[in-house]
Amino acid sequence: MRKLLRTNLYFIIPQLIFLVAGLVMLYFMGSEATHIYFNEINSPFLDQFFKYLTHLGDGLVFVPMLLFFLMISYRKTIAFALGIIISNIFVQSGKHLFFPEALRPSKYFEEVSSYELHLVEGVDLHSYHSFPSGHTATAFLVLAMLAMLSRNNWVKVLCFALAVFVSFSRVYLSQHFLEDIIVGSVIGTLSMFFAWLWMEKSNKQWLDSGIARKNV
């Protein structure tokens, strides 16, 4: 556990800063005002940028990642798959079991507030199941995994930065509130960390081989 934390400080510390900054904003401004603040930061370029970047949080990104890990390591494949399962249990429980009526920003401002949101053309907006953000959990899970695989600290920072951009796309597109992506980021990262730690406990040698990499 300590080794995993120590070798991934360049991902963990920025995420802690992100969490604290987000919670401070929510505490002093509230959810609605925070969303309005971010919604007013927009441009035609950002509309297109975040419209396409948000797809990196789609569940479909799991497929090429799983295939890649199958080629190099069964241990990493199982750890990644386990991380996906853990993350999805928490995300779907939140969305459908505990907070099924949680309004998405577009629906909230339509029903509760008179503020007119800046919306991006061509984005299919959802109305409910806002908490937590599944796209954010996916982005942080995938990029936490890539960060753990890299020995380069700057790669870890870049992985975190990309995860934040994908997460923020959900707020920019008014698919989620800030609190949705904060919790989603925690779910994604912790799911991957615990899955990795669980698989590291096994000393079975065959786990370190893969389809294209036989363990000698």
One Martini backbone bead per residue (centre of mass of N, CA, C, O) as a GRO file, in nm:
protein
  216
    1MET     BB    1   0.061   0.061  -0.024
    2ARG     BB    2   0.297   0.259   0.020
    3LYS     BB    3   0.428   0.216  -0.254
    4LEU     BB    4   0.189   0.307  -0.428
    5LEU     BB    5   0.174   0.592  -0.311
    6ARG     BB    6   0.471   0.682  -0.356
    7THR     BB    7   0.469   0.623  -0.683
    8ASN     BB    8   0.179   0.825  -0.701
    9LEU     BB    9   0.198   1.133  -0.609
   10TYR     BB   10   0.158   1.278  -0.901
   11PHE     BB   11  -0.155   1.197  -0.873
   12ILE     BB   12  -0.261   1.230  -0.581
   13ILE     BB   13  -0.202   1.526  -0.505
   14PRO     BB   14  -0.366   1.665  -0.732
   15GLN     BB   15  -0.633   1.533  -0.644
   16LEU     BB   16  -0.648   1.659  -0.363
   17ILE     BB   17  -0.655   1.949  -0.464
   18PHE     BB   18  -0.910   1.917  -0.631
   19LEU     BB   19  -1.096   1.838  -0.397
   20VAL     BB   20  -1.056   2.083  -0.213
   21ALA     BB   21  -1.132   2.304  -0.416
   22GLY     BB   22  -1.418   2.197  -0.472
   23LEU     BB   23  -1.525   2.202  -0.176
   24VAL     BB   24  -1.481   2.502  -0.129
   25MET     BB   25  -1.669   2.605  -0.348
   26LEU     BB   26  -1.925   2.463  -0.239
   27TYR     BB   27  -1.928   2.591   0.042
   28PHE     BB   28  -1.929   2.907  -0.056
   29MET     BB   29  -2.137   2.881  -0.324
   30GLY     BB   30  -2.251   2.632  -0.423
   31SER     BB   31  -2.386   2.449  -0.674
   32GLU     BB   32  -2.528   2.660  -0.855
   33ALA     BB   33  -2.308   2.886  -0.862
   34THR     BB   34  -2.082   2.705  -0.969
   35HIS     BB   35  -2.214   2.636  -1.238
   36ILE     BB   36  -2.244   2.922  -1.342
   37TYR     BB   37  -1.947   2.997  -1.339
   38PHE     BB   38  -1.864   2.777  -1.552
   39ASN     BB   39  -2.079   2.844  -1.776
   40GLU     BB   40  -1.940   3.135  -1.840
   41ILE     BB   41  -1.711   2.947  -1.954
   42ASN     BB   42  -1.707   3.021  -2.299
   43SER     BB   43  -1.672   2.877  -2.638
   44PRO     BB   44  -1.654   2.749  -2.946
   45PHE     BB   45  -1.403   2.581  -2.889
   46LEU     BB   46  -1.493   2.449  -2.618
   47ASP     BB   47  -1.741   2.313  -2.725
   48GLN     BB   48  -1.583   2.112  -2.912
   49PHE     BB   49  -1.373   2.002  -2.721
   50PHE     BB   50  -1.575   1.881  -2.499
   51LYS     BB   51  -1.763   1.719  -2.685
   52TYR     BB   52  -1.521   1.507  -2.752
   53LEU     BB   53  -1.365   1.451  -2.486
   54THR     BB   54  -1.598   1.306  -2.322
   55HIS     BB   55  -1.558   1.017  -2.467
   56LEU     BB   56  -1.323   0.921  -2.269
   57GLY     BB   57  -1.571   0.834  -2.056
   58ASP     BB   58  -1.653   0.600  -2.196
   59GLY     BB   59  -1.697   0.257  -2.173
   60LEU     BB   60  -1.547   0.184  -2.449
   61VAL     BB   61  -1.247   0.220  -2.343
   62PHE     BB   62  -1.219  -0.065  -2.214
   63VAL     BB   63  -1.167  -0.249  -2.455
   64PRO     BB   64  -0.875  -0.169  -2.556
   65MET     BB   65  -0.749  -0.197  -2.276
   66LEU     BB   66  -0.803  -0.499  -2.229
   67LEU     BB   67  -0.655  -0.598  -2.483
   68PHE     BB   68  -0.380  -0.484  -2.408
   69PHE     BB   69  -0.344  -0.636  -2.134
   70LEU     BB   70  -0.368  -0.924  -2.250
   71MET     BB   71  -0.094  -0.909  -2.403
   72ILE     BB   72   0.097  -0.843  -2.128
   73SER     BB   73  -0.120  -0.899  -1.867
   74TYR     BB   74  -0.322  -1.070  -1.649
   75ARG     BB   75  -0.300  -0.902  -1.397
   76LYS     BB   76  -0.385  -0.629  -1.526
   77THR     BB   77  -0.652  -0.726  -1.640
   78ILE     BB   78  -0.788  -0.806  -1.372
   79ALA     BB   79  -0.751  -0.538  -1.228
   80PHE     BB   80  -0.912  -0.370  -1.430
   81ALA     BB   81  -1.176  -0.531  -1.419
   82LEU     BB   82  -1.217  -0.494  -1.114
   83GLY     BB   83  -1.229  -0.187  -1.119
   84ILE     BB   84  -1.481  -0.168  -1.293
   85ILE     BB   85  -1.673  -0.318  -1.106
   86ILE     BB   86  -1.647  -0.143  -0.856
   87SER     BB   87  -1.721   0.127  -0.986
   88ASN     BB   88  -2.005   0.041  -1.097
   89ILE     BB   89  -2.139  -0.022  -0.832
   90PHE     BB   90  -2.123   0.268  -0.716
   91VAL     BB   91  -2.245   0.430  -0.949
   92GLN     BB   92  -2.518   0.272  -0.989
   93SER     BB   93  -2.613   0.299  -0.698
   94GLY     BB   94  -2.630   0.605  -0.697
   95LYS     BB   95  -2.817   0.649  -0.947
   96HIS     BB   96  -3.053   0.403  -0.884
   97LEU     BB   97  -3.074   0.378  -0.555
   98PHE     BB   98  -3.003   0.661  -0.394
   99PHE     BB   99  -3.015   0.893  -0.666
  100PRO     BB  100  -3.254   0.891  -0.901
  101GLU     BB  101  -3.354   1.217  -0.869
  102ALA     BB  102  -3.107   1.346  -0.969
  103LEU     BB  103  -3.042   1.634  -1.121
  104ARG     BB  104  -2.957   1.772  -1.391
  105PRO     BB  105  -2.870   2.079  -1.484
  106SER     BB  106  -3.078   2.123  -1.715
  107LYS     BB  107  -3.323   2.040  -1.535
  108TYR     BB  108  -3.282   2.224  -1.294
  109PHE     BB  109  -3.289   2.504  -1.454
  110GLU     BB  110  -3.574   2.449  -1.571
  111GLU     BB  111  -3.727   2.412  -1.274
  112VAL     BB  112  -3.566   2.608  -1.050
  113SER     BB  113  -3.424   2.811  -1.245
  114SER     BB  114  -3.373   3.122  -1.439
  115TYR     BB  115  -3.123   3.034  -1.560
  116GLU     BB  116  -2.944   3.047  -1.870
  117LEU     BB  117  -2.790   2.816  -2.028
  118HIS     BB  118  -2.503   2.708  -2.175
  119LEU     BB  119  -2.533   2.518  -2.470
  120VAL     BB  120  -2.442   2.241  -2.663
  121GLU     BB  121  -2.459   2.156  -2.971
  122GLY     BB  122  -2.546   1.804  -3.001
  123VAL     BB  123  -2.620   1.743  -2.704
  124ASP     BB  124  -2.737   1.482  -2.507
  125LEU     BB  125  -2.950   1.544  -2.257
  126HIS     BB  126  -2.994   1.476  -1.929
  127SER     BB  127  -3.206   1.453  -1.624
  128TYR     BB  128  -3.095   1.208  -1.457
  129HIS     BB  129  -2.862   1.054  -1.272
  130SER     BB  130  -2.613   1.248  -1.160
  131PHE     BB  131  -2.529   1.066  -0.901
  132PRO     BB  132  -2.258   1.004  -1.013
  133SER     BB  133  -1.995   1.026  -1.238
  134GLY     BB  134  -1.915   0.797  -1.480
  135HIS     BB  135  -1.707   0.937  -1.662
  136THR     BB  136  -1.516   1.013  -1.433
  137ALA     BB  137  -1.460   0.731  -1.325
  138THR     BB  138  -1.340   0.627  -1.587
  139ALA     BB  139  -1.110   0.829  -1.626
  140PHE     BB  140  -0.967   0.775  -1.350
  141LEU     BB  141  -0.926   0.474  -1.381
  142VAL     BB  142  -0.761   0.469  -1.643
  143LEU     BB  143  -0.541   0.693  -1.558
  144ALA     BB  144  -0.446   0.552  -1.303
  145MET     BB  145  -0.341   0.301  -1.443
  146LEU     BB  146  -0.134   0.446  -1.627
  147ALA     BB  147   0.021   0.578  -1.395
  148MET     BB  148   0.110   0.306  -1.256
  149LEU     BB  149   0.275   0.205  -1.515
  150SER     BB  150   0.444   0.453  -1.477
  151ARG     BB  151   0.774   0.604  -1.400
  152ASN     BB  152   0.679   0.881  -1.491
  153ASN     BB  153   0.580   1.166  -1.336
  154TRP     BB  154   0.473   1.333  -1.583
  155VAL     BB  155   0.272   1.123  -1.674
  156LYS     BB  156   0.100   1.134  -1.420
  157VAL     BB  157   0.019   1.430  -1.453
  158LEU     BB  158  -0.113   1.396  -1.733
  159CYS     BB  159  -0.327   1.196  -1.643
  160PHE     BB  160  -0.466   1.384  -1.448
  161ALA     BB  161  -0.529   1.616  -1.642
  162LEU     BB  162  -0.708   1.451  -1.832
  163ALA     BB  163  -0.916   1.367  -1.621
  164VAL     BB  164  -1.010   1.656  -1.559
  165PHE     BB  165  -1.103   1.737  -1.842
  166VAL     BB  166  -1.315   1.518  -1.871
  167SER     BB  167  -1.474   1.598  -1.621
  168PHE     BB  168  -1.530   1.900  -1.699
  169SER     BB  169  -1.704   1.834  -1.948
  170ARG     BB  170  -1.959   1.767  -1.775
  171VAL     BB  171  -1.999   2.060  -1.682
  172TYR     BB  172  -1.985   2.217  -1.947
  173LEU     BB  173  -2.237   2.032  -2.068
  174SER     BB  174  -2.450   1.991  -1.834
  175GLN     BB  175  -2.437   1.681  -1.698
  176HIS     BB  176  -2.292   1.809  -1.436
  177PHE     BB  177  -2.189   1.856  -1.126
  178LEU     BB  178  -1.927   1.901  -0.925
  179GLU     BB  179  -1.997   1.674  -0.715
  180ASP     BB  180  -2.009   1.444  -0.924
  181ILE     BB  181  -1.699   1.453  -1.005
  182ILE     BB  182  -1.571   1.422  -0.734
  183VAL     BB  183  -1.685   1.141  -0.667
  184GLY     BB  184  -1.602   1.000  -0.930
  185SER     BB  185  -1.294   1.029  -0.885
  186VAL     BB  186  -1.278   0.859  -0.629
  187ILE     BB  187  -1.394   0.597  -0.738
  188GLY     BB  188  -1.193   0.545  -0.966
  189THR     BB  189  -0.924   0.547  -0.807
  190LEU     BB  190  -0.992   0.347  -0.573
  191SER     BB  191  -1.070   0.106  -0.747
  192MET     BB  192  -0.789   0.074  -0.881
  193PHE     BB  193  -0.613   0.052  -0.628
  194PHE     BB  194  -0.751  -0.197  -0.495
  195ALA     BB  195  -0.720  -0.388  -0.736
  196TRP     BB  196  -0.414  -0.378  -0.750
  197LEU     BB  197  -0.353  -0.475  -0.461
  198TRP     BB  198  -0.497  -0.750  -0.482
  199MET     BB  199  -0.317  -0.863  -0.722
  200GLU     BB  200  -0.033  -0.830  -0.578
  201LYS     BB  201  -0.074  -1.075  -0.373
  202SER     BB  202  -0.021  -1.254  -0.604
  203ASN     BB  203   0.231  -1.529  -0.693
  204LYS     BB  204   0.143  -1.602  -0.973
  205GLN     BB  205   0.323  -1.631  -1.264
  206TRP     BB  206   0.105  -1.632  -1.498
  207LEU     BB  207   0.009  -1.332  -1.454
  208ASP     BB  208   0.282  -1.208  -1.602
  209SER     BB  209   0.149  -1.294  -1.849
  210GLY     BB  210   0.059  -1.310  -2.204
  211ILE     BB  211  -0.028  -1.349  -2.520
  212ALA     BB  212   0.259  -1.182  -2.606
  213ARG     BB  213   0.373  -1.283  -2.304
  214LYS     BB  214   0.580  -1.514  -2.193
  215ASN     BB  215   0.660  -1.690  -1.912
  216VAL     BB  216   0.993  -1.803  -1.820
   0.00000   0.00000   0.00000
